[in-house]
Short mmCIF file of C-alpha atoms in Angstrom, two decimals:
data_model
loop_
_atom_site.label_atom_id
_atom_site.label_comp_id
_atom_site.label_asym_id
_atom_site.label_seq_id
_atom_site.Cartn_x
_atom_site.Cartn_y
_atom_site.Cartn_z
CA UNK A 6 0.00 0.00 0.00
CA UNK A 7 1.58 3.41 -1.29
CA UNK A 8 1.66 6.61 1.63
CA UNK A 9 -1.13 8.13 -0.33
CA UNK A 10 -3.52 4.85 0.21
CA UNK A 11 -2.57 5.20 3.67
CA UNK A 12 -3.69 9.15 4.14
CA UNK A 13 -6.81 7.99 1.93
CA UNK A 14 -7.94 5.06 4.01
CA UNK A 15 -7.01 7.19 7.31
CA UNK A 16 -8.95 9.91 5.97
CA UNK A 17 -12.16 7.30 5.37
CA UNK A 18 -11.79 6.17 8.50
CA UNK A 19 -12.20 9.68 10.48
CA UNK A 20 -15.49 10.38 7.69
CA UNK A 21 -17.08 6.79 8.96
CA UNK A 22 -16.58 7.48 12.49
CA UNK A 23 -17.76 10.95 12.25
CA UNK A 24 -20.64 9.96 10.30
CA UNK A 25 -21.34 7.09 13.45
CA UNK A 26 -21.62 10.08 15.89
CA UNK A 27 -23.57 12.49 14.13
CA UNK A 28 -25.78 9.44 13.53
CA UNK A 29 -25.98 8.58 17.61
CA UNK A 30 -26.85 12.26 18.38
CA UNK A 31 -29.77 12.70 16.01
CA UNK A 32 -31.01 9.31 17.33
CA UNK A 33 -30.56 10.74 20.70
CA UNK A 34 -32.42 14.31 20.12
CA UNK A 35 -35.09 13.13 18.61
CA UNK A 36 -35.82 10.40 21.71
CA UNK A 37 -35.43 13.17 24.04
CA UNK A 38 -37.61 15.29 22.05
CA UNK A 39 -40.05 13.10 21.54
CA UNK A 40 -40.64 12.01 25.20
CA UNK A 41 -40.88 15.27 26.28
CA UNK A 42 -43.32 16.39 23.63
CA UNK A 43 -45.49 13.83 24.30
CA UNK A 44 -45.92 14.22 27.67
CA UNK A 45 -49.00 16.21 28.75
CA UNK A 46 -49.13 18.20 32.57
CA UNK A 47 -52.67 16.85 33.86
CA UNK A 48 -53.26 14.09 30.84
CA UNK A 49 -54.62 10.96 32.33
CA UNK A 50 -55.81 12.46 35.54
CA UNK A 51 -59.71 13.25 36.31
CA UNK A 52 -61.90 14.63 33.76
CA UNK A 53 -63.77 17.99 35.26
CA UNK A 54 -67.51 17.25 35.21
CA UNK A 55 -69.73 19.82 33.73
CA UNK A 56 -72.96 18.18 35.07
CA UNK A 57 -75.54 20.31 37.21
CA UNK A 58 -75.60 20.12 40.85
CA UNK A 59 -79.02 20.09 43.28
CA UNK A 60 -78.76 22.67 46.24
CA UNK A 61 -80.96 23.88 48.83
CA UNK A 62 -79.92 27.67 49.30
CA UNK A 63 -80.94 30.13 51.95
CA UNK A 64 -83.97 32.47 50.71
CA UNK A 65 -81.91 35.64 52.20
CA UNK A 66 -79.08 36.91 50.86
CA UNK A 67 -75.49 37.15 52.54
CA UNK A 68 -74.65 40.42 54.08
CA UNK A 69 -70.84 40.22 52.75
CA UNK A 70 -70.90 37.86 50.21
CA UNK A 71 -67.66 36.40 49.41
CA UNK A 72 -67.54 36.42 45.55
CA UNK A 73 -64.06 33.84 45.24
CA UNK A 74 -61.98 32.02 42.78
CA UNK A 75 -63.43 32.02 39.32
CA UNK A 76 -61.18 29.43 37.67
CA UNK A 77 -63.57 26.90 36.54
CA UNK A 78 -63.49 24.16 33.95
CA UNK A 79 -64.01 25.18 30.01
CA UNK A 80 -67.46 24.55 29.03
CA UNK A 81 -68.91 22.90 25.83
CA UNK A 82 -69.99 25.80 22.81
CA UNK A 83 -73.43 24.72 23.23
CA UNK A 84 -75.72 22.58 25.55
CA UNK A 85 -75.17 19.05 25.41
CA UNK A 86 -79.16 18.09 26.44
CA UNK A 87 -77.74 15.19 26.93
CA UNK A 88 -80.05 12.99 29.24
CA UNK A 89 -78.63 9.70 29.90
CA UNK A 90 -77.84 9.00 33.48
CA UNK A 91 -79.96 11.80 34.20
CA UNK A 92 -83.21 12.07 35.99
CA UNK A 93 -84.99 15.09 36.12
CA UNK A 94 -84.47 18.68 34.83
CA UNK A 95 -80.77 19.63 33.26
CA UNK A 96 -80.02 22.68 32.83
CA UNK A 97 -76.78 23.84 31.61
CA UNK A 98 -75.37 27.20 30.55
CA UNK A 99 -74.08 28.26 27.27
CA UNK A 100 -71.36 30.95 26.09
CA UNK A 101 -71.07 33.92 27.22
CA UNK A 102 -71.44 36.87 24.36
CA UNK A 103 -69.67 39.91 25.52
CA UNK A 104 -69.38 43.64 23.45
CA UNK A 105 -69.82 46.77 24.64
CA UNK A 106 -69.88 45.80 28.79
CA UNK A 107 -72.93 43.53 27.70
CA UNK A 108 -73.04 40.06 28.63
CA UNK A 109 -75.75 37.71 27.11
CA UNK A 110 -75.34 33.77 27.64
CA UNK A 111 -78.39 31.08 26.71
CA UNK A 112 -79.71 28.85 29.44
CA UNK A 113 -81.10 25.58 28.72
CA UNK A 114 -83.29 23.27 30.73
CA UNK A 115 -84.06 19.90 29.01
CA UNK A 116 -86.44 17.73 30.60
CA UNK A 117 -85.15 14.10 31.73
CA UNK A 118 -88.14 12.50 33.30
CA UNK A 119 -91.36 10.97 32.12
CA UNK A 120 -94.76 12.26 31.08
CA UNK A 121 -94.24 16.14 30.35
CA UNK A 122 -93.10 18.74 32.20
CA UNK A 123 -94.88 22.49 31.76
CA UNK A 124 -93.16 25.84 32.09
CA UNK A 125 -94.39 28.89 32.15
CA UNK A 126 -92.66 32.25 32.74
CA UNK A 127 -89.49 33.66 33.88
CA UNK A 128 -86.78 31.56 35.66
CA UNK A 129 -85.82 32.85 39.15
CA UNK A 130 -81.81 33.52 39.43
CA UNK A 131 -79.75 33.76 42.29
CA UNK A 132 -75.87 35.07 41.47
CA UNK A 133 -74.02 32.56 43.82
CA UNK A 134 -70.26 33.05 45.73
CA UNK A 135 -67.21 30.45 45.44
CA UNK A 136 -68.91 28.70 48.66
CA UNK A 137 -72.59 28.97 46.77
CA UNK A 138 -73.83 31.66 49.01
CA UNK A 139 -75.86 34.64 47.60
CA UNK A 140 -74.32 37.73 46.49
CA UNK A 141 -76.55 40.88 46.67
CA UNK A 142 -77.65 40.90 43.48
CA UNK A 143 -81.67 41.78 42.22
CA UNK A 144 -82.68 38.88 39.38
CA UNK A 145 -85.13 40.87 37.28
CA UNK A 146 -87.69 39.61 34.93
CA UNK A 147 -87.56 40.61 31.57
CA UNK A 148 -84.36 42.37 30.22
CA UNK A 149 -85.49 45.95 29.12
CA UNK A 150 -84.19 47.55 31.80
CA UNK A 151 -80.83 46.19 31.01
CA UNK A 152 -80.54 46.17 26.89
CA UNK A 153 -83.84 46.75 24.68
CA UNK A 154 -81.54 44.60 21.98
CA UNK A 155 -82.85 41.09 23.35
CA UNK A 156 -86.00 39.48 22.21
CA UNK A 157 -88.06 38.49 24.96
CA UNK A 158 -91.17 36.10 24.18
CA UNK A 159 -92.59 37.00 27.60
CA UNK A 160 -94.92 34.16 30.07
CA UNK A 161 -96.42 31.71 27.80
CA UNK A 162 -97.42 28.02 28.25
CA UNK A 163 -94.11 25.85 26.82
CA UNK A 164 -94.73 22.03 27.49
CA UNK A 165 -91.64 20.20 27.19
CA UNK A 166 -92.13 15.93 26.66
CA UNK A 167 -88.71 13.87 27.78
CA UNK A 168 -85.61 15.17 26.29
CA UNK A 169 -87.34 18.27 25.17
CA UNK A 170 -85.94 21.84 25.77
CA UNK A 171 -86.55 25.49 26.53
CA UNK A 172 -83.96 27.92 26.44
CA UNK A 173 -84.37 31.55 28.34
CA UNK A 174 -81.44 34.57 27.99
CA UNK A 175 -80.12 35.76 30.85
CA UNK A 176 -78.34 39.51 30.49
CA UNK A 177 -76.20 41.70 32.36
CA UNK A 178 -73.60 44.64 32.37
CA UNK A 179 -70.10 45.03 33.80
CA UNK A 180 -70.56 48.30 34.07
CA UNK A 181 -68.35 50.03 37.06
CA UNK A 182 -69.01 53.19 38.68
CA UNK A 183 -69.41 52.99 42.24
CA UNK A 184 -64.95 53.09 43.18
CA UNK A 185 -66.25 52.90 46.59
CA UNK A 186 -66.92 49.29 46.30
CA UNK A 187 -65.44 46.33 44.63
CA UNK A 188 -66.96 45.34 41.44
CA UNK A 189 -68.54 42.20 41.95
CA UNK A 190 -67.64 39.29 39.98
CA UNK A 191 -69.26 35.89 41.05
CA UNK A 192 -68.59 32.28 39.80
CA UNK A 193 -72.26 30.26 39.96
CA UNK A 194 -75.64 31.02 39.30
CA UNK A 195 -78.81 29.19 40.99
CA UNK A 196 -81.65 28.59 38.04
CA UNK A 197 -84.94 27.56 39.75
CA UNK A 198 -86.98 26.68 36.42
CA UNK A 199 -90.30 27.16 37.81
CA UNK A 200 -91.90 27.65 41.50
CA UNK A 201 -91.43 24.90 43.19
CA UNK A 202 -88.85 23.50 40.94
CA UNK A 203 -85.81 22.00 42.64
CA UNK A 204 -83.02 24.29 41.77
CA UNK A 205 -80.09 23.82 39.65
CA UNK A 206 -76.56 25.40 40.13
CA UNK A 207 -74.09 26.16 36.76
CA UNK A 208 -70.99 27.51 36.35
CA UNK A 209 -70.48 30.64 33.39
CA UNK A 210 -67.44 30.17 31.75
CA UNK A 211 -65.34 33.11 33.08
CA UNK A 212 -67.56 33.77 35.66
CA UNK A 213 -70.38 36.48 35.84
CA UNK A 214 -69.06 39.76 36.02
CA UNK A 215 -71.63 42.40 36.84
CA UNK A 216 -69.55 45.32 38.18
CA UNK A 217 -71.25 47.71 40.55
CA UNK A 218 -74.60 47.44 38.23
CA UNK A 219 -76.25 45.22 40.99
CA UNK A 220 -78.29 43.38 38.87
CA UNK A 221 -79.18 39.95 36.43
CA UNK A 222 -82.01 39.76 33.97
CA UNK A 223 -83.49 36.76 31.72
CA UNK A 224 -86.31 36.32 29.52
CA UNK A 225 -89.31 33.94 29.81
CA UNK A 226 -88.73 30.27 28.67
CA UNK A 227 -89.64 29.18 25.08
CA UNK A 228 -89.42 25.72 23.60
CA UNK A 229 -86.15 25.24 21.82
CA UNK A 230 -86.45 23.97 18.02
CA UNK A 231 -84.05 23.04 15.46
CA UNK A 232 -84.54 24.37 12.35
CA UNK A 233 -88.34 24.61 12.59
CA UNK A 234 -88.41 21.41 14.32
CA UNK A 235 -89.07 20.45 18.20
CA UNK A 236 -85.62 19.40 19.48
CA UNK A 237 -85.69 15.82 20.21
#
């Protein structure tokens, strides 16, 4: 073997072995990468459940309320009316709309039991703390005095059969004047569908933020359709 075979099979040699490392390290990046992109904080733990929850509240409200934490769970775009392994009313809330220091959001009460169920009015509302206790808040009925933009059908007979809906609207502003208080800003709100309804508990997305305005609104119930069609 001539000096130049030697230099050229030295020179080979240092390319392979190079070549074998830069190999090893790719290998070794993308392992490292791909663990830790695939790993997920809070993956495989327990789902948050968005289902409603019974109470019995006090009638009178709390002299300092306590408004709390408002991180909650994300909530579906729309209602799920979803009634298996329910029994009952469900009532769920839907997105909140905001513009202008308006708030609109959709409530929906689907019936889960047998026979029909019959509604007729205005839900009554109770703006609830982080420990479910009342916050001074009045719950009107109808929303004029709060926006003249939202259609109200007023009290009318709505007859719901099982896993039938109604929807009502339920307003307010985060308007804040009064500096000499905090602005209040609440995380649950207690839906009793009709008088002597049992009452139902849901949690806004984001929490309902109602400044120093003092006040929630909704509109009467009305059946829910589908594109002309009773939602079944």
């Amino acid at each position: 073997m001539t000096h130049l075979s030697y230099r050229r099979a030295a020179a080979l040699c240092v390319l392979a072995i190079l070549a074998a490392g830069c190999g090893q390290s790719a290998d070794s990046g993308r392992d490292g990468a791909g663990g830790a992109s695939t790993r997920v904080a809070g993956q495989g733990g327990a789902v948050p459940s968005h289902g409603v929850t019974p109470d019995a509240l006090p009638t009178e409200a709390s002299d300092g309320p306590y408004y709390g934490d408002l991180a909650v769970p994300e909530r579906p775009d729309v209602a799920s009316r979803d009634c298996r392994g329910k029994k009952g009313l469900l009532v769920e809330p839907g997105p909140v709309d905001a513009a202008m220091g308006l708030r609109a959001m959709t409530v929906t009460l689907t019936y889960c039991g047998t026979g029909s169920y019959h509604l007729d009015g205005y839900p009554e509302l109770r703006v609830l703390d982080s420990d479910r206790e009342p916050v001074d808040v009045r719950s009107l009925k109808g929303t004029d005095a709060i926006t003249t933009g939202m259609r109200d059908p007023g009290p009318h007979p709505v007859t719901l059969a099982p896993r039938q809906s109604a929807t009502a609207a339920v307003v307010w502003r985060n308007t804040y004047t009064d500096t000499s208080e905090p602005p209040v800003r609440a995380p649950h709100l207690r839906v009793v569908a009709a008088p002597g309804a049992p009452a139902r508990t849901v949690t806004p997305h984001g929490g309902i933020d109602l400044g120093s305005t003092g006040r929630i609104a909704t509109t009467a119930w009305e059946k829910f359709t589908r594109r002309g069609a009773d939602g079944q």
